[in-house]
Every structure is written in structure tokens, then in C-alpha cells.
GROMACS .gro file of C-alpha atoms in nm:
model
  338
    1MET     CA    1   9.372   9.194   9.683
    2THR     CA    2   9.659   9.083   9.461
    3ASN     CA    3   9.878   9.365   9.340
    4ALA     CA    4  10.242   9.438   9.261
    5LEU     CA    5  10.325   9.581   9.602
    6SER     CA    6  10.171   9.293   9.794
    7LYS     CA    7  10.364   9.043   9.585
    8LEU     CA    8  10.692   9.223   9.651
    9LEU     CA    9  10.619   9.239  10.024
   10GLU     CA   10  10.564   8.864  10.028
   11THR     CA   11  10.907   8.793   9.881
   12ARG     CA   12  11.133   9.062  10.022
   13ASP     CA   13  11.249   9.163  10.371
   14TRP     CA   14  11.273   9.529  10.264
   15LEU     CA   15  11.181   9.747   9.969
   16MET     CA   16  11.332  10.076   9.863
   17ALA     CA   17  11.108  10.368   9.776
   18ASP     CA   18  11.211  10.685   9.593
   19GLY     CA   19  11.340  11.025   9.706
   20ALA     CA   20  11.233  11.384   9.659
   21THR     CA   21  11.003  11.519   9.393
   22GLY     CA   22  11.042  11.894   9.451
   23THR     CA   23  11.418  11.896   9.501
   24ASN     CA   24  11.481  11.706   9.177
   25LEU     CA   25  11.233  11.912   8.976
   26PHE     CA   26  11.380  12.239   9.105
   27ASN     CA   27  11.714  12.107   8.982
   28MET     CA   28  11.548  12.070   8.639
   29GLY     CA   29  11.421  12.426   8.634
   30LEU     CA   30  11.094  12.429   8.821
   31MET     CA   31  11.038  12.772   8.977
   32SER     CA   32  10.920  12.841   9.328
   33GLY     CA   33  10.541  12.889   9.330
   34ASP     CA   34  10.487  12.689   9.014
   35ALA     CA   35  10.269  12.378   9.020
   36PRO     CA   36  10.491  12.080   8.932
   37GLU     CA   37  10.182  11.876   8.839
   38LEU     CA   38  10.141  12.089   8.525
   39TRP     CA   39  10.469  11.944   8.406
   40ASN     CA   40  10.292  11.607   8.362
   41ILE     CA   41  10.149  11.764   8.044
   42ASP     CA   42  10.392  12.046   7.964
   43GLU     CA   43  10.728  11.882   8.046
   44THR     CA   44  10.672  11.510   8.017
   45ALA     CA   45  11.036  11.438   7.934
   46LYS     CA   46  11.144  11.591   8.265
   47ILE     CA   47  10.890  11.384   8.460
   48THR     CA   48  11.014  11.074   8.283
   49THR     CA   49  11.368  11.172   8.389
   50LEU     CA   50  11.246  11.219   8.748
   51TYR     CA   51  11.093  10.871   8.762
   52LYS     CA   52  11.376  10.705   8.575
   53GLY     CA   53  11.630  10.856   8.811
   54ALA     CA   54  11.470  10.674   9.105
   55VAL     CA   55  11.433  10.346   8.917
   56ASP     CA   56  11.788  10.349   8.782
   57ALA     CA   57  11.915  10.417   9.137
   58GLY     CA   58  11.743  10.102   9.261
   59SER     CA   59  11.402  10.208   9.386
   60ASP     CA   60  11.140   9.932   9.396
   61ILE     CA   61  10.865  10.193   9.439
   62PHE     CA   62  10.838  10.547   9.312
   63LEU     CA   63  10.571  10.805   9.371
   64THR     CA   64  10.403  10.995   9.092
   65ASN     CA   65  10.426  11.374   9.041
   66SER     CA   66  10.076  11.431   9.171
   67PHE     CA   67  10.128  11.538   9.535
   68GLY     CA   68   9.931  11.862   9.492
   69ALA     CA   69   9.694  11.746   9.218
   70ASN     CA   70   9.372  11.782   9.414
   71ALA     CA   71   9.101  12.039   9.338
   72SER     CA   72   9.181  12.256   9.639
   73ARG     CA   73   9.551  12.298   9.561
   74LEU     CA   74   9.510  12.316   9.184
   75LYS     CA   75   9.258  12.601   9.229
   76LEU     CA   76   9.552  12.815   9.336
   77HIS     CA   77   9.680  12.779   8.977
   78GLY     CA   78   9.346  12.796   8.800
   79ALA     CA   79   9.366  12.426   8.720
   80GLU     CA   80   9.095  12.278   8.949
   81GLY     CA   81   8.914  12.144   8.644
   82ARG     CA   82   9.219  11.936   8.539
   83VAL     CA   83   9.238  11.696   8.836
   84HIS     CA   84   9.168  11.380   8.641
   85GLU     CA   85   9.384  11.482   8.345
   86LEU     CA   86   9.693  11.569   8.551
   87ASN     CA   87   9.672  11.262   8.775
   88LYS     CA   88   9.614  11.028   8.483
   89ALA     CA   89   9.914  11.175   8.301
   90ALA     CA   90  10.136  11.143   8.612
   91ALA     CA   91  10.056  10.772   8.638
   92GLU     CA   92  10.079  10.704   8.265
   93ILE     CA   93  10.434  10.839   8.251
   94GLY     CA   94  10.516  10.630   8.557
   95ARG     CA   95  10.365  10.320   8.403
   96GLU     CA   96  10.583  10.356   8.096
   97VAL     CA   97  10.899  10.394   8.305
   98ALA     CA   98  10.814  10.100   8.534
   99ASP     CA   99  10.722   9.869   8.246
  100ALA     CA  100  11.044   9.948   8.064
  101SER     CA  101  11.263   9.878   8.369
  102GLY     CA  102  11.287   9.503   8.317
  103ARG     CA  103  11.188   9.426   8.675
  104THR     CA  104  10.892   9.475   8.907
  105VAL     CA  105  10.869   9.841   8.999
  106VAL     CA  106  10.563   9.974   9.180
  107VAL     CA  107  10.401  10.293   9.055
  108ALA     CA  108  10.253  10.464   9.363
  109GLY     CA  109  10.002  10.743   9.299
  110SER     CA  110  10.102  11.028   9.528
  111VAL     CA  111   9.818  11.205   9.707
  112GLY     CA  112   9.908  11.499   9.928
  113PRO     CA  113   9.694  11.689  10.180
  114THR     CA  114   9.417  11.918  10.062
  115GLY     CA  115   9.578  12.220  10.225
  116GLU     CA  116   9.253  12.286  10.418
  117ILE     CA  117   9.176  12.227  10.787
  118MET     CA  118   8.916  11.957  10.854
  119ALA     CA  119   8.598  12.035  11.047
  120PRO     CA  120   8.522  12.105  11.328
  121MET     CA  121   8.848  12.300  11.367
  122GLY     CA  122   8.832  12.419  11.007
  123THR     CA  123   8.580  12.441  10.726
  124LEU     CA  124   8.661  12.129  10.522
  125ARG     CA  125   8.383  11.873  10.564
  126HIS     CA  126   8.460  11.502  10.561
  127GLU     CA  127   8.239  11.442  10.255
  128THR     CA  128   8.417  11.712  10.059
  129ALA     CA  129   8.760  11.575  10.148
  130VAL     CA  130   8.653  11.224  10.040
  131GLU     CA  131   8.523  11.365   9.712
  132MET     CA  132   8.851  11.546   9.641
  133PHE     CA  133   9.063  11.243   9.724
  134HIS     CA  134   8.836  11.015   9.523
  135GLU     CA  135   8.859  11.236   9.215
  136GLN     CA  136   9.238  11.225   9.233
  137ALA     CA  137   9.237  10.849   9.298
  138GLU     CA  138   9.030  10.776   8.990
  139GLY     CA  139   9.272  10.973   8.771
  140LEU     CA  140   9.574  10.785   8.909
  141LYS     CA  141   9.392  10.455   8.867
  142ALA     CA  142   9.304  10.536   8.504
  143GLY     CA  143   9.670  10.614   8.438
  144GLY     CA  144   9.786  10.275   8.562
  145ALA     CA  145   9.911  10.334   8.918
  146ASP     CA  146   9.961  10.009   9.112
  147VAL     CA  147   9.878  10.160   9.449
  148LEU     CA  148   9.768  10.494   9.594
  149TRP     CA  149   9.994  10.667   9.846
  150VAL     CA  150   9.871  10.947  10.068
  151GLU     CA  151  10.157  11.136  10.228
  152THR     CA  152  10.261  11.428  10.447
  153ILE     CA  153   9.929  11.420  10.630
  154SER     CA  154   9.896  11.583  10.975
  155ALA     CA  155   9.531  11.525  11.071
  156ALA     CA  156   9.382  11.186  11.154
  157GLU     CA  157   9.052  11.300  10.997
  158GLU     CA  158   9.220  11.371  10.662
  159PHE     CA  159   9.400  11.032  10.668
  160LYS     CA  160   9.068  10.858  10.727
  161ALA     CA  161   8.902  11.055  10.447
  162ALA     CA  162   9.173  10.939  10.207
  163ALA     CA  163   9.124  10.579  10.317
  164GLU     CA  164   8.750  10.606  10.244
  165ALA     CA  165   8.813  10.761   9.904
  166PHE     CA  166   9.058  10.488   9.808
  167LYS     CA  167   8.800  10.224   9.901
  168LEU     CA  168   8.556  10.396   9.662
  169ALA     CA  169   8.821  10.375   9.393
  170ASP     CA  170   8.878  10.006   9.476
  171MET     CA  171   9.253  10.059   9.497
  172PRO     CA  172   9.515   9.932   9.743
  173TRP     CA  173   9.697  10.205   9.929
  174CYS     CA  174   9.969  10.319  10.171
  175GLY     CA  175   9.975  10.624  10.394
  176THR     CA  176  10.231  10.833  10.577
  177MET     CA  177  10.203  11.127  10.814
  178SER     CA  178  10.457  11.396  10.894
  179PHE     CA  179  10.575  11.416  11.256
  180ASP     CA  180  10.729  11.759  11.261
  181THR     CA  181  10.613  11.922  11.584
  182ALA     CA  182  10.804  11.795  11.889
  183GLY     CA  183  10.761  11.438  11.767
  184ARG     CA  184  10.396  11.480  11.684
  185THR     CA  185  10.213  11.570  11.368
  186MET     CA  186  10.114  11.935  11.328
  187MET     CA  187   9.767  11.839  11.456
  188GLY     CA  188   9.908  11.663  11.769
  189LEU     CA  189   9.911  11.293  11.674
  190THR     CA  190  10.191  11.074  11.813
  191SER     CA  191  10.341  10.766  11.654
  192ALA     CA  192  10.158  10.539  11.902
  193GLU     CA  193   9.828  10.709  11.825
  194MET     CA  194   9.881  10.660  11.453
  195VAL     CA  195   9.928  10.285  11.501
  196LYS     CA  196   9.599  10.270  11.691
  197MET     CA  197   9.425  10.474  11.423
  198VAL     CA  198   9.553  10.260  11.140
  199GLY     CA  199   9.450   9.941  11.321
  200LYS     CA  200   9.090  10.061  11.333
  201ILE     CA  201   9.056  10.169  10.971
  202ASP     CA  202   8.812   9.952  10.782
  203ASN     CA  203   9.005   9.979  10.455
  204GLN     CA  204   9.345   9.864  10.577
  205PRO     CA  205   9.659  10.004  10.404
  206LEU     CA  206   9.936   9.780  10.272
  207GLY     CA  207  10.179   9.994  10.470
  208PHE     CA  208  10.187  10.303  10.686
  209GLY     CA  209  10.448  10.528  10.837
  210ALA     CA  210  10.620  10.864  10.840
  211ASN     CA  211  10.766  11.096  10.575
  212CYS     CA  212  10.928  11.435  10.567
  213GLY     CA  213  10.923  11.594  10.913
  214VAL     CA  214  11.236  11.757  11.056
  215GLY     CA  215  11.532  11.529  10.990
  216ALA     CA  216  11.632  11.166  10.960
  217SER     CA  217  11.701  11.128  11.332
  218ASP     CA  218  11.355  11.247  11.431
  219LEU     CA  219  11.190  11.026  11.173
  220LEU     CA  220  11.370  10.714  11.299
  221ARG     CA  221  11.262  10.793  11.657
  222THR     CA  222  10.907  10.797  11.519
  223VAL     CA  223  10.963  10.459  11.349
  224LEU     CA  224  11.082  10.315  11.681
  225GLY     CA  225  10.759  10.450  11.829
  226PHE     CA  226  10.561  10.263  11.563
  227ALA     CA  227  10.747   9.940  11.631
  228THR     CA  228  10.691   9.967  12.007
  229ALA     CA  229  10.316  10.006  11.954
  230GLY     CA  230  10.295   9.674  11.766
  231PRO     CA  231  10.172   9.759  11.416
  232SER     CA  232   9.982   9.500  11.214
  233VAL     CA  233  10.103   9.614  10.872
  234PRO     CA  234  10.448   9.706  10.733
  235VAL     CA  235  10.607  10.030  10.838
  236ILE     CA  236  10.725  10.296  10.591
  237ALA     CA  237  11.016  10.538  10.653
  238LYS     CA  238  11.082  10.826  10.416
  239GLY     CA  239  11.316  11.075  10.586
  240ASN     CA  240  11.466  11.397  10.462
  241ALA     CA  241  11.826  11.408  10.344
  242GLY     CA  242  11.956  11.596  10.640
  243ILE     CA  243  11.846  11.940  10.760
  244PRO     CA  244  11.733  12.222  10.527
  245LYS     CA  245  11.967  12.524  10.507
  246TYR     CA  246  11.930  12.842  10.306
  247HIS     CA  247  12.211  12.919  10.062
  248ASP     CA  248  12.204  13.174   9.782
  249GLY     CA  249  11.826  13.208   9.810
  250HIS     CA  250  11.757  12.836   9.785
  251ILE     CA  251  11.697  12.555  10.031
  252HIS     CA  252  11.963  12.286  10.038
  253TYR     CA  253  11.965  11.971  10.247
  254ASP     CA  254  12.299  11.882  10.413
  255GLY     CA  255  12.263  11.506  10.415
  256THR     CA  256  12.533  11.325  10.213
  257PRO     CA  257  12.480  11.000  10.025
  258ALA     CA  258  12.689  10.825  10.294
  259LEU     CA  259  12.465  10.963  10.571
  260MET     CA  260  12.154  10.846  10.384
  261GLY     CA  261  12.310  10.502  10.347
  262ASP     CA  262  12.346  10.492  10.726
  263TYR     CA  263  11.990  10.618  10.763
  264ALA     CA  264  11.851  10.345  10.537
  265VAL     CA  265  12.015  10.065  10.736
  266LEU     CA  266  11.905  10.220  11.067
  267ALA     CA  267  11.548  10.254  10.932
  268ARG     CA  268  11.545   9.886  10.853
  269ASP     CA  269  11.685   9.803  11.198
  270CYS     CA  270  11.422  10.024  11.362
  271GLY     CA  271  11.149   9.815  11.202
  272ALA     CA  272  11.073   9.976  10.865
  273THR     CA  273  11.004   9.750  10.568
  274ILE     CA  274  10.962  10.019  10.301
  275ILE     CA  275  11.250  10.268  10.310
  276GLY     CA  276  11.298  10.579  10.102
  277GLY     CA  277  11.391  10.945  10.119
  278CYS     CA  278  11.195  11.265  10.114
  279CYS     CA  279  11.307  11.628  10.077
  280GLY     CA  280  11.658  11.669   9.945
  281THR     CA  281  11.698  11.304   9.843
  282THR     CA  282  11.847  11.267   9.494
  283PRO     CA  283  11.937  10.960   9.288
  284ASP     CA  284  12.291  10.976   9.432
  285HIS     CA  285  12.145  10.939   9.781
  286LEU     CA  286  11.925  10.654   9.661
  287ARG     CA  287  12.217  10.462   9.512
  288ALA     CA  288  12.401  10.484   9.844
  289MET     CA  289  12.089  10.369  10.027
  290ARG     CA  290  12.042  10.070   9.798
  291GLU     CA  291  12.407   9.963   9.832
  292ALA     CA  292  12.390   9.992  10.210
  293LEU     CA  293  12.069   9.790  10.236
  294GLU     CA  294  12.212   9.520  10.011
  295THR     CA  295  12.552   9.490  10.168
  296ARG     CA  296  12.505   9.553  10.542
  297PRO     CA  297  12.346   9.286  10.758
  298LYS     CA  298  12.037   9.355  10.961
  299GLY     CA  299  12.110   9.449  11.320
  300GLU     CA  300  11.928   9.502  11.644
  301ALA     CA  301  11.702   9.802  11.689
  302PRO     CA  302  11.930  10.100  11.755
  303THR     CA  303  11.920  10.304  12.072
  304LEU     CA  304  11.838  10.673  12.053
  305ASP     CA  305  12.202  10.746  12.133
  306ALA     CA  306  12.310  10.531  11.835
  307ILE     CA  307  12.075  10.721  11.607
  308THR     CA  308  12.205  11.058  11.711
  309GLU     CA  309  12.564  10.946  11.688
  310ALA     CA  310  12.510  10.836  11.328
  311LEU     CA  311  12.268  11.102  11.201
  312GLY     CA  312  12.272  11.394  11.442
  313GLY     CA  313  12.058  11.511  11.734
  314PHE     CA  314  11.682  11.529  11.768
  315SER     CA  315  11.493  11.854  11.730
  316SER     CA  316  11.301  11.795  12.053
  317ALA     CA  317  11.356  11.613  12.380
  318SER     CA  318  11.044  11.398  12.340
  319ASP     CA  319  10.855  11.229  12.063
  320GLY     CA  320  10.527  11.288  12.243
  321THR     CA  321  10.459  10.927  12.335
  322ASP     CA  322  10.552  10.999  12.697
  323GLY     CA  323  10.290  11.270  12.719
  324ALA     CA  324  10.546  11.547  12.678
  325GLY     CA  325  10.570  11.795  12.395
  326PRO     CA  326  10.330  12.060  12.275
  327VAL     CA  327  10.018  12.006  12.073
  328ALA     CA  328  10.043  12.268  11.800
  329SER     CA  329   9.757  12.492  11.696
  330PRO     CA  330   9.635  12.426  11.341
  331ARG     CA  331   9.763  12.635  11.052
  332ARG     CA  332   9.658  12.621  10.692
  333GLY     CA  333   9.853  12.422  10.435
  334ARG     CA  334  10.151  12.193  10.426
  335ARG     CA  335  10.472  12.210  10.232
  336ARG     CA  336  10.485  11.979   9.939
  337ARG     CA  337  10.696  11.667   9.927
  338GLY     CA  338  11.043  11.798   9.885
   0.00000   0.00000   0.00000
């Protein structure tokens, strides 16, 4: 399938994705508990500013403001009947920004988790998950998204349901999971197990990887785990801008632009091809990341000691690939992309 992302991947050694959605929208006045997806209709100028901030900072790819725009999550706001409308609007605004940029910029339709637990551990049936993801995919496709991008997933079953839905929509896609529980996803998947899972999916993604999680150090250890397992498609790294800290009733991330520049280069050296930020990552961080990727030569894969020296320590002793680390019990919901 010929598409904008495939073409870029054929001609570039690395691509830069965007940063946070939530952090930047909170800075524009979004209130805790509000659905940012409603801003695709009610505050279109602010969503344009969100996208344009990433593009102007050098992003080759940006994700749409549609992370929670599935029927399950929108039901919490009485908007479950607006799935197609809100996703289409998110992509349409993105299409306008990308087309006005004067260069090839990929509009990636963000698809977050349903917020439900998949059967048999929970009540969400595979068919229902596919239906929800497909509804969202069709809206993003109608709005002009280049690719679909499922993110912050913790269960293999939900990742596979998204892949099936995207095939029904006849759209190329990428997918990332969040490894935030002693190096594993919340549902116990390790980096090596994700590589095996992705390799067996009938509808292959254009790229796969990790986003969010605990901190940049942990995410890079996960990327090294991907590389060791021998992936067949490009790896994605979207790490948080440092560690979250509460200050004056709000969450702030302590990662500086300089630190995120170091992170971006280390991510590339670890084996990532698509590199971006997640929670806490602003256009200032992205500019530093772009400059670092353009000016610093590629190096050897860093050791774990080199990662911790540059970015700080890991949150756990193991990433789970050695058989260590707990397998967490399931809990409902996931935080949105930061």
C-alpha cells in the first residue's frame, strides 16, 4: 500500500513524531475531566494551534486529537453518538495543517484504548472492540488521515482488535503499547512478547513500539528489548518528558528540552526509526529533539548504564524479558495521552 508514511520511511533514516496532546491542551485552558475531543468542534482554532505547534517544531508526523473518541469513552460525556463526527473533524483540521506546511507531514489518526477490559478477564467482547475501533477508523479516514495510530494499549487482545478494525477500514496503521508495570504492560506483556505478537498479525503495521509509560529511561530499555527480539517493521519510541510531579494542584513533567534532545538521539541509537514524545512534551521539547537528531551522528546502541547516566534511573530492576517483574492484575481504564 502506497501512503505518505511509507514513502517517508523509504527515504529517511528517522522520522520525528509529535509530543503531548493533553499537556498542551491543558496549557490552552482544557479542564481536568473534560473531553478534549469535543474541542474538535467547539475550539477548532486551539486544535489547529496544537497541530501547528508540532509541525512548526519539526515533526514529520502528528497525531490527531481523537485519543478518547471511541463510543465507550465518549459515553462518559454523553457523546457516544458523535464518534464519526468528532474523529472526522480531528482529521480534517489535521489535514489542513499538514497540507499548508509546504512539506510532507503525516496526519496520524490517534486511537486510544476503549477503557474496558477484554474478555475473558473482563466483559468487552472481541467483536465489540473491533466495532468500536472500526467506527473511529472510518471517521478518521473520512477526515483525511494518512494512517491510523493506536496507542497506549496494554492488552494484546485489544491491539489485535484494532488491527482487525483497521483492515476493515482499509487503512495503513501503526501501534504502540505502554510498558508501565516493571517493564511490562499493565496486562503483563513484555517487549519481546510484543515483537512476537506483531510478527504474527495478519494486517501488518507500518511501525510499532512504545509510548507513555513511566519515564524516558524505561521506554528506551523497552526499545532495546524490541531491537534484541529482531523486529520486522520499524520501531516507534514516544517517551514522556521526564517524570510527573505534582505542583500547585497540577501535574508537571520535569524533563527539559535538553534532556529530550538527549533522549531522541538515544532512541535512534537504541533502534527506533520513528521518534517522538508523549506526556509533558511541548513544542520547545520537539525543537530540541529535531536539532539533536539533525546535528548529532548516529552512535552504537547505548548500554543501560549510559541511558541512566543521561536520563536518570529505571523505575524497576527488570524489564520483564528475563522472567522477573510482576504481572499486574487488570484494572479498568488508562490515562489519556499526556
